[in-house]
Short mmCIF file of C-alpha atoms in Angstrom, two decimals:
data_model
loop_
_atom_site.label_atom_id
_atom_site.label_comp_id
_atom_site.label_asym_id
_atom_site.label_seq_id
_atom_site.Cartn_x
_atom_site.Cartn_y
_atom_site.Cartn_z
CA MET A 1 -25.45 1.19 -7.40
CA ILE A 2 -23.51 1.53 -4.54
CA PRO A 3 -23.60 -2.23 -2.98
CA GLU A 4 -25.24 -1.80 0.70
CA ILE A 5 -22.41 -4.19 2.62
CA ARG A 6 -22.68 -4.65 6.35
CA ILE A 7 -18.95 -4.34 7.19
CA GLU A 8 -20.17 -7.01 10.09
CA ASP A 9 -20.21 -9.55 7.97
CA TYR A 10 -16.68 -9.28 7.53
CA ASN A 11 -14.52 -10.00 10.62
CA TYR A 12 -13.28 -13.06 12.46
CA PRO A 13 -11.41 -13.29 14.99
CA LEU A 14 -7.65 -12.15 15.11
CA THR A 15 -6.91 -12.62 18.53
CA ASP A 16 -3.42 -10.63 19.57
CA GLU A 17 -0.98 -14.23 19.93
CA ARG A 18 -1.41 -14.44 15.79
CA ILE A 19 -0.08 -10.80 14.75
CA ALA A 20 3.61 -12.05 13.86
CA LYS A 21 4.96 -9.40 15.97
CA TYR A 22 8.60 -9.71 13.95
CA PRO A 23 9.15 -11.55 10.78
CA LEU A 24 10.73 -14.44 10.33
CA PRO A 25 14.66 -14.97 9.75
CA GLU A 26 14.52 -15.40 5.95
CA ARG A 27 11.62 -13.38 4.10
CA ASP A 28 11.21 -16.75 1.24
CA SER A 29 10.07 -19.52 4.91
CA SER A 30 5.99 -17.90 5.60
CA LYS A 31 3.20 -20.09 4.92
CA LEU A 32 1.61 -20.14 2.26
CA LEU A 33 -2.09 -20.28 1.48
CA LYS A 34 -2.89 -21.70 -2.50
CA TYR A 35 -6.19 -21.13 -3.04
CA ASN A 36 -7.90 -22.41 -6.48
CA GLU A 37 -11.85 -22.81 -7.15
CA GLY A 38 -12.47 -23.84 -3.32
CA ARG A 39 -9.12 -25.88 -3.03
CA ILE A 40 -7.02 -24.53 -0.34
CA GLU A 41 -3.29 -26.18 -0.08
CA GLU A 42 -0.39 -25.42 2.48
CA ARG A 43 3.12 -24.73 0.96
CA VAL A 44 6.06 -22.82 2.15
CA PHE A 45 6.10 -19.25 -0.03
CA ARG A 46 9.95 -20.57 -1.82
CA GLU A 47 7.81 -22.85 -3.95
CA ILE A 48 5.52 -20.09 -4.92
CA PRO A 49 7.40 -20.20 -8.77
CA ASP A 50 6.49 -23.26 -9.08
CA LEU A 51 2.86 -23.25 -8.79
CA LEU A 52 2.32 -19.66 -10.94
CA PRO A 53 1.43 -20.00 -14.27
CA ASP A 54 3.95 -19.89 -17.19
CA ASP A 55 2.94 -16.82 -19.60
CA ALA A 56 2.98 -14.67 -17.57
CA ILE A 57 2.35 -11.43 -16.24
CA MET A 58 3.99 -10.37 -11.99
CA VAL A 59 3.08 -6.57 -11.51
CA PHE A 60 5.57 -5.91 -8.16
CA ASN A 61 4.15 -1.67 -6.49
CA ASP A 62 7.91 -0.71 -6.46
CA THR A 63 6.89 2.36 -4.00
CA LYS A 64 9.31 2.86 -1.12
CA VAL A 65 8.75 3.65 2.87
CA VAL A 66 10.09 6.94 4.70
CA PRO A 67 10.66 7.01 7.73
CA ALA A 68 8.12 9.58 7.89
CA ARG A 69 7.81 9.05 11.94
CA LEU A 70 8.92 12.42 14.12
CA HIS A 71 9.18 12.56 17.92
CA PHE A 72 9.22 16.59 18.82
CA GLN A 73 9.64 17.83 21.97
CA ARG A 74 8.15 21.26 23.95
CA GLU A 75 10.01 23.19 25.31
CA THR A 76 7.18 22.75 28.45
CA GLY A 77 9.08 19.31 28.05
CA SER A 78 5.75 17.55 26.35
CA HIS A 79 6.16 15.24 23.15
CA ILE A 80 4.58 15.58 19.89
CA GLU A 81 4.44 13.04 17.25
CA VAL A 82 4.24 14.14 13.63
CA PHE A 83 3.72 11.56 11.02
CA CYS A 84 3.73 12.99 7.86
CA LEU A 85 1.99 11.43 5.50
CA GLU A 86 1.58 13.61 2.15
CA PRO A 87 3.34 16.37 0.36
CA VAL A 88 1.41 19.70 0.53
CA GLN A 89 4.35 22.64 -0.78
CA PRO A 90 6.30 21.06 -2.82
CA CYS A 91 3.04 18.82 -3.79
CA GLU A 92 5.43 16.72 -5.58
CA TYR A 93 6.85 13.68 -3.58
CA ASN A 94 10.32 13.43 -6.11
CA THR A 95 10.02 17.71 -5.45
CA ILE A 96 9.58 17.67 -1.53
CA PHE A 97 12.28 14.99 -1.00
CA ALA A 98 14.90 16.96 -3.42
CA THR A 99 14.06 19.82 -1.10
CA THR A 100 17.25 21.24 0.88
CA ASP A 101 15.43 24.14 3.15
CA THR A 102 11.54 23.82 4.60
CA CYS A 103 9.16 21.97 3.20
CA ARG A 104 5.09 21.36 4.45
CA TRP A 105 2.99 18.30 4.98
CA LYS A 106 0.06 16.64 5.67
CA CYS A 107 0.58 15.31 8.53
CA VAL A 108 -1.43 13.05 11.74
CA ILE A 109 0.03 14.33 14.59
CA GLY A 110 0.31 13.08 18.45
CA ASN A 111 -0.88 14.77 21.02
CA ALA A 112 -2.18 17.32 18.60
CA LYS A 113 -3.94 19.27 22.16
CA ARG A 114 -0.57 19.96 23.64
CA TRP A 115 0.41 21.43 20.32
CA LYS A 116 -0.44 24.89 20.73
CA GLY A 117 1.37 25.98 17.93
CA ASP A 118 5.39 26.66 19.48
CA ILE A 119 8.01 25.95 17.11
CA LEU A 120 8.96 22.58 17.91
CA HIS A 121 13.06 21.04 17.92
CA LEU A 122 13.65 17.52 16.94
CA TYR A 123 13.78 15.52 20.25
CA ASN A 124 17.65 13.56 20.47
CA PRO A 125 17.46 12.43 24.26
CA ASN A 126 21.27 10.03 22.67
CA ALA A 127 22.48 14.19 22.00
CA ASP A 128 22.96 12.68 18.56
CA SER A 129 24.91 15.34 17.22
CA LYS A 130 24.19 14.55 13.13
CA ILE A 131 20.25 15.17 14.29
CA ASP A 132 21.98 18.36 16.33
CA GLU A 133 23.64 19.26 12.45
CA MET A 134 19.67 19.35 10.92
CA LYS A 135 18.66 21.56 13.60
CA LEU A 136 15.05 19.75 11.97
CA GLU A 137 11.39 23.03 12.66
CA ALA A 138 8.03 22.15 12.72
CA LYS A 139 5.49 24.62 12.63
CA LEU A 140 1.37 23.84 13.01
CA ILE A 141 0.13 26.21 9.79
CA GLU A 142 -2.65 25.13 10.02
CA ARG A 143 -4.51 22.01 11.65
CA ASP A 144 -8.41 20.17 11.58
CA GLY A 145 -8.10 17.80 14.25
CA GLN A 146 -5.65 15.16 14.77
CA THR A 147 -4.14 16.24 11.32
CA GLY A 148 -2.84 19.18 10.69
CA ILE A 149 -0.47 20.33 7.84
CA VAL A 150 3.10 21.03 9.04
CA GLU A 151 5.67 23.39 7.82
CA PHE A 152 9.82 21.75 8.69
CA THR A 153 12.46 24.09 8.32
CA TRP A 154 16.61 22.61 8.85
CA SER A 155 19.82 23.75 8.60
CA ASP A 156 22.91 21.73 6.91
CA GLY A 157 21.76 22.28 3.22
CA ALA A 158 20.42 18.20 3.85
CA PRO A 159 17.31 17.70 0.91
CA PHE A 160 14.92 16.36 2.76
CA SER A 161 14.85 12.82 1.85
CA ARG A 162 18.19 12.92 4.30
CA VAL A 163 16.49 15.08 7.34
CA LEU A 164 14.45 12.01 7.35
CA GLU A 165 16.99 9.44 7.07
CA VAL A 166 17.98 10.65 10.33
CA CYS A 167 16.03 12.13 12.07
CA GLY A 168 12.65 10.14 11.19
CA THR A 169 11.71 6.43 12.09
CA VAL A 170 9.79 3.65 9.94
CA PRO A 171 6.22 4.10 10.91
CA ILE A 172 5.41 0.16 11.66
CA PRO A 173 1.96 -0.51 12.09
CA PRO A 174 0.64 0.25 15.32
CA TYR A 175 -0.85 -3.19 15.73
CA LEU A 176 2.61 -4.33 15.96
CA ASN A 177 2.50 -2.69 20.07
CA ARG A 178 5.77 -2.19 19.97
CA ASP A 179 8.60 0.12 19.24
CA THR A 180 10.32 1.09 15.49
CA GLU A 181 13.42 -1.82 15.93
CA THR A 182 15.96 -1.08 13.74
CA ILE A 183 15.47 -4.98 12.29
CA ASP A 184 12.63 -3.09 10.33
CA ASN A 185 14.38 -0.54 8.40
CA GLU A 186 15.78 -3.96 7.18
CA ARG A 187 13.06 -5.77 6.69
CA TYR A 188 9.83 -3.44 6.12
CA GLN A 189 10.51 -2.77 3.11
CA THR A 190 10.47 -5.10 -0.06
CA LEU A 191 13.78 -5.86 -2.13
CA TYR A 192 12.47 -4.34 -4.95
CA ALA A 193 11.75 -1.02 -3.51
CA ARG A 194 12.31 2.10 -5.31
CA PHE A 195 10.72 5.37 -5.33
CA ARG A 196 10.31 7.72 -1.68
CA GLY A 197 6.56 7.92 -0.82
CA SER A 198 4.52 5.23 0.75
CA VAL A 199 3.87 5.97 5.12
CA ALA A 200 3.44 1.97 5.15
CA ALA A 201 4.48 -1.43 3.62
CA PRO A 202 2.92 -3.47 0.36
CA THR A 203 3.57 -6.63 2.49
CA ALA A 204 2.46 -8.98 0.03
CA GLY A 205 5.70 -8.02 -1.31
CA LEU A 206 7.98 -8.38 1.79
CA HIS A 207 7.95 -12.40 1.43
CA PHE A 208 10.49 -12.32 -2.50
CA THR A 209 13.76 -12.57 -2.26
CA GLU A 210 16.54 -12.73 -4.46
CA ASN A 211 15.97 -16.03 -5.22
CA VAL A 212 13.04 -16.19 -5.66
CA LEU A 213 12.35 -13.44 -7.77
CA GLU A 214 15.57 -15.04 -10.31
CA ARG A 215 12.92 -18.35 -10.20
CA ILE A 216 9.89 -16.70 -11.69
CA LYS A 217 12.33 -14.99 -14.22
CA ALA A 218 13.91 -17.99 -14.69
CA LYS A 219 10.26 -19.96 -15.58
CA GLY A 220 9.74 -17.05 -18.24
CA ILE A 221 7.65 -15.03 -16.33
CA ASP A 222 7.45 -11.16 -17.00
CA THR A 223 8.22 -8.91 -14.35
CA GLU A 224 6.65 -5.64 -14.30
CA THR A 225 6.68 -3.02 -11.82
CA VAL A 226 3.55 0.07 -10.75
CA CYS A 227 4.53 2.86 -8.38
CA LEU A 228 1.24 3.63 -5.61
CA HIS A 229 2.54 5.67 -2.81
CA VAL A 230 0.25 3.94 0.10
CA GLY A 231 -1.40 6.75 2.33
CA ALA A 232 -1.63 5.41 6.59
CA GLY A 233 -5.75 4.54 5.76
CA THR A 234 -5.32 1.88 3.78
CA PHE A 235 -4.42 -1.07 6.33
CA LEU A 236 -7.38 0.69 8.68
CA PRO A 237 -10.42 -1.18 9.70
CA VAL A 238 -13.80 0.03 8.73
CA LYS A 239 -15.92 2.42 11.58
CA SER A 240 -19.29 2.81 10.17
CA SER A 241 -21.11 -0.14 9.93
CA LEU A 242 -21.91 0.49 6.75
CA VAL A 243 -19.40 0.16 3.98
CA SER A 244 -21.08 2.75 1.25
CA GLU A 245 -20.30 5.33 4.22
CA HIS A 246 -16.89 4.52 4.31
CA PRO A 247 -14.57 7.25 3.08
CA MET A 248 -11.25 5.80 0.86
CA HIS A 249 -8.60 8.16 0.20
CA ARG A 250 -6.59 9.34 -2.60
CA GLU A 251 -3.67 7.15 -2.81
CA PRO A 252 -1.16 8.71 -6.21
CA PHE A 253 0.31 6.10 -9.17
CA VAL A 254 2.30 5.63 -11.76
CA VAL A 255 2.19 3.27 -14.73
CA LYS A 256 5.21 2.42 -17.88
CA LEU A 257 3.98 3.40 -21.66
CA ALA A 258 6.03 0.63 -22.36
CA PHE A 259 3.71 -1.97 -19.39
CA LEU A 260 0.71 -0.51 -20.59
CA LYS A 261 0.80 -1.74 -24.05
CA LYS A 262 1.82 -4.86 -22.50
CA LEU A 263 -1.24 -5.37 -20.67
CA LEU A 264 -3.02 -4.36 -24.12
CA GLU A 265 -1.84 -7.03 -25.83
CA GLY A 266 -4.50 -8.75 -23.15
CA LYS A 267 -3.11 -12.42 -24.29
CA ARG A 268 -1.25 -13.61 -21.08
CA ASP A 269 -2.12 -13.59 -17.18
CA VAL A 270 -1.68 -10.86 -14.86
CA ILE A 271 -0.53 -11.62 -11.49
CA ALA A 272 -0.32 -8.86 -8.42
CA VAL A 273 1.39 -8.86 -5.92
CA GLY A 274 -0.38 -7.25 -3.10
CA THR A 275 -3.77 -5.11 -3.31
CA THR A 276 -2.22 -2.07 -3.92
CA SER A 277 -1.19 -3.23 -7.07
CA VAL A 278 -5.12 -5.02 -7.86
CA ARG A 279 -6.38 -1.37 -6.75
CA THR A 280 -3.51 -0.06 -8.64
CA LEU A 281 -3.49 -2.23 -11.83
CA GLU A 282 -8.28 -2.04 -11.92
CA SER A 283 -8.16 2.04 -11.67
CA LEU A 284 -6.82 1.64 -15.49
CA TYR A 285 -9.39 1.17 -17.30
CA TYR A 286 -11.98 3.81 -14.48
CA ALA A 287 -8.70 5.98 -15.88
CA GLY A 288 -9.24 4.33 -20.07
CA VAL A 289 -13.37 5.39 -19.69
CA SER A 290 -11.53 8.52 -19.07
CA CYS A 291 -9.61 9.64 -21.55
CA ILE A 292 -12.94 7.52 -23.55
CA GLU A 293 -14.83 9.83 -22.28
CA LYS A 294 -13.07 13.16 -21.83
CA GLY A 295 -10.40 13.09 -24.07
CA GLU A 296 -7.92 12.93 -20.62
CA PRO A 297 -7.16 10.15 -18.54
CA ALA A 298 -9.08 12.37 -14.37
CA ASP A 299 -8.06 10.45 -10.51
CA VAL A 300 -10.51 7.42 -10.31
CA ASP A 301 -13.14 8.22 -7.70
CA GLN A 302 -13.98 5.32 -5.03
CA TRP A 303 -17.30 4.17 -6.23
CA ALA A 304 -17.01 4.58 -10.23
CA PRO A 305 -17.77 0.98 -10.82
CA TYR A 306 -20.60 0.68 -9.01
CA THR A 307 -22.01 3.73 -10.33
CA ARG A 308 -23.30 2.97 -13.98
CA GLU A 309 -22.79 0.74 -16.56
CA TYR A 310 -20.47 -0.14 -18.46
CA THR A 311 -20.11 -1.23 -21.75
CA TYR A 312 -16.58 -0.35 -23.51
CA SER A 313 -13.25 -4.02 -23.53
CA THR A 314 -10.78 -3.86 -21.63
CA GLN A 315 -8.58 -3.38 -24.82
CA GLU A 316 -10.73 -0.03 -25.72
CA ALA A 317 -10.24 1.64 -22.86
CA LEU A 318 -6.33 0.24 -22.23
CA GLY A 319 -5.88 1.14 -25.79
CA ALA A 320 -7.73 5.20 -25.12
CA ILE A 321 -4.60 5.80 -22.21
CA VAL A 322 -1.76 4.27 -24.16
CA ASN A 323 -3.01 6.54 -28.16
CA TYR A 324 -3.31 9.55 -25.50
CA LEU A 325 -0.54 9.17 -23.41
CA GLU A 326 1.48 8.75 -27.25
CA ALA A 327 -0.56 11.85 -28.02
CA ASN A 328 1.21 14.05 -25.68
CA GLY A 329 4.56 12.79 -25.41
CA LEU A 330 4.63 10.97 -22.10
CA ASP A 331 5.57 8.17 -21.34
CA GLU A 332 4.00 7.08 -18.05
CA LEU A 333 0.73 8.00 -16.33
CA LYS A 334 -0.04 9.43 -13.91
CA ILE A 335 -2.86 10.13 -11.48
CA GLY A 336 -4.65 9.41 -8.07
CA THR A 337 -7.15 6.60 -6.62
CA ARG A 338 -9.64 6.28 -4.43
CA ILE A 339 -11.28 3.31 -6.17
CA ILE A 340 -13.16 1.30 -3.32
CA ILE A 341 -13.37 -2.81 -4.12
CA VAL A 342 -16.41 -4.46 -2.58
CA PRO A 343 -18.04 -7.67 -3.47
CA GLY A 344 -19.85 -7.04 -6.70
CA PHE A 345 -16.37 -5.37 -8.38
CA SER A 346 -15.57 -6.91 -11.77
CA PHE A 347 -12.26 -7.88 -12.54
CA ARG A 348 -10.84 -6.59 -15.68
CA ILE A 349 -7.01 -7.20 -15.56
CA VAL A 350 -5.91 -9.27 -12.67
CA LYS A 351 -6.26 -13.58 -12.35
CA TYR A 352 -3.65 -14.08 -9.34
CA LEU A 353 -3.36 -12.06 -6.19
CA VAL A 354 -0.62 -13.23 -3.96
CA THR A 355 -1.65 -11.20 -0.54
CA ASN A 356 -1.05 -11.12 3.12
CA PHE A 357 -3.36 -11.99 5.89
CA HIS A 358 -5.79 -8.48 6.62
CA GLN A 359 -7.45 -7.59 9.60
CA PRO A 360 -11.15 -8.19 10.91
CA GLU A 361 -13.35 -5.47 9.39
CA SER A 362 -10.95 -3.96 6.87
CA THR A 363 -11.40 -2.79 3.56
CA LEU A 364 -8.66 -5.16 2.26
CA ILE A 365 -11.07 -7.99 3.36
CA LEU A 366 -13.18 -7.28 1.46
CA LEU A 367 -11.22 -6.34 -1.53
CA VAL A 368 -9.81 -9.91 -1.04
CA SER A 369 -14.34 -11.37 -0.70
CA ALA A 370 -14.61 -10.38 -4.16
CA PHE A 371 -11.46 -11.91 -5.46
CA VAL A 372 -12.67 -15.40 -4.57
CA LYS A 373 -16.81 -14.34 -4.98
CA GLY A 374 -17.47 -14.44 -1.23
CA ASP A 375 -15.30 -17.89 -0.31
CA TRP A 376 -12.59 -15.67 1.64
CA ARG A 377 -14.04 -17.25 5.19
CA SER A 378 -12.69 -20.33 3.94
CA ILE A 379 -9.59 -19.42 3.63
CA TYR A 380 -9.32 -16.94 6.96
CA ASP A 381 -10.85 -20.41 8.48
CA TYR A 382 -8.33 -22.92 6.94
CA ALA A 383 -5.50 -20.17 8.28
CA LEU A 384 -6.78 -20.10 11.78
CA VAL A 385 -7.19 -23.60 12.47
CA HIS A 386 -3.69 -24.21 10.54
CA ASP A 387 -1.54 -21.17 12.63
CA PHE A 388 -1.48 -18.79 10.36
CA ARG A 389 0.77 -16.09 11.48
CA PHE A 390 -1.21 -13.14 10.49
CA LEU A 391 -1.02 -9.09 9.24
CA SER A 392 2.30 -7.27 7.77
CA TYR A 393 5.15 -9.40 9.14
CA GLY A 394 2.63 -12.70 8.41
CA ASP A 395 2.13 -15.24 6.05
CA SER A 396 0.84 -15.26 2.03
CA SER A 397 -1.80 -16.82 0.29
CA LEU A 398 -1.53 -17.29 -3.49
CA LEU A 399 -5.47 -16.61 -4.78
CA CYS A 400 -6.80 -17.23 -8.26
CA ARG A 401 -9.79 -15.74 -8.93
CA VAL A 402 -13.89 -16.84 -9.29
CA ASP A 403 -15.28 -15.50 -12.31
#
């Protein structure tokens, strides 16, 4: 049964001064709230290797934020902001970033009503010669409210990944209430980011430094990666009064066969770095059920965890994915998920969660509440009283799942 949850029950007083507008000078100097069986203690993030269980597996999302915000200007002088959301033609991220003359994206369009269908030229107020050489243009193919399909063309033969690097800016969250600055190019990106595709950072990973990562590995903890490309809707507040009316967007993810085999052993605690890693890992069970019942994995539906009883064990589901991949000569699972994790969700893989402090009335607050069996408010009350910094550039927490 789809849970009937009122989003107003997941509100808390977040004032503007509690939102971290800039990162701290050192990534690992942020505060860390440790939560275990209702007990809360305050630490510093660089101490996290000492707080993790031995012989665990720590899972990072190695997606990379792309400078997906582009500013164009009409001949009338009005400005149009185009924010690339997901590839349309070609439809694969790797392929579209390699194109050298034209491609199409689904985009959010600022000042959409002012764009009458004319071809736009990139706004270049500083007369940057590199931008001029690109001759990047945008053509509106179709529009649906504030979103639409935009065709980009350019003329210097560079791959589109290079076009974005030269012409685009990093899309920092709107609640920072400032323009993108030079510091964001480095700090709104994890150290281990590899695969381009996200328009928002998996922010739990922003605290990790090379030193912290080396100490985690030295402790004997395995570090593994998944790749879920984070969409623009991930961090948005829920606008409907009932969570059951909130639509989740699809996000593509990739998990390697070798890592799936390690999970299949089922003997070690799994630590997820960030809610995107949680959503990826917990989606695996339902992809496995699809393998069992339909012979192949399929995208995970938003409400799949709640609409029926599942009798398969986690090992049976993971084993079905492994068997499918091996039978088809594949070395990784590539599907998408719309899964929403809310109170009542049965966690099957993740035991520990590293995560920041999220916006009121967001799906991420619901995920945290589900993870600690409803005790999210004591965590957030502590953070508010003890001057923790909130949201993407804010402080962090290490949560142990409540069963």
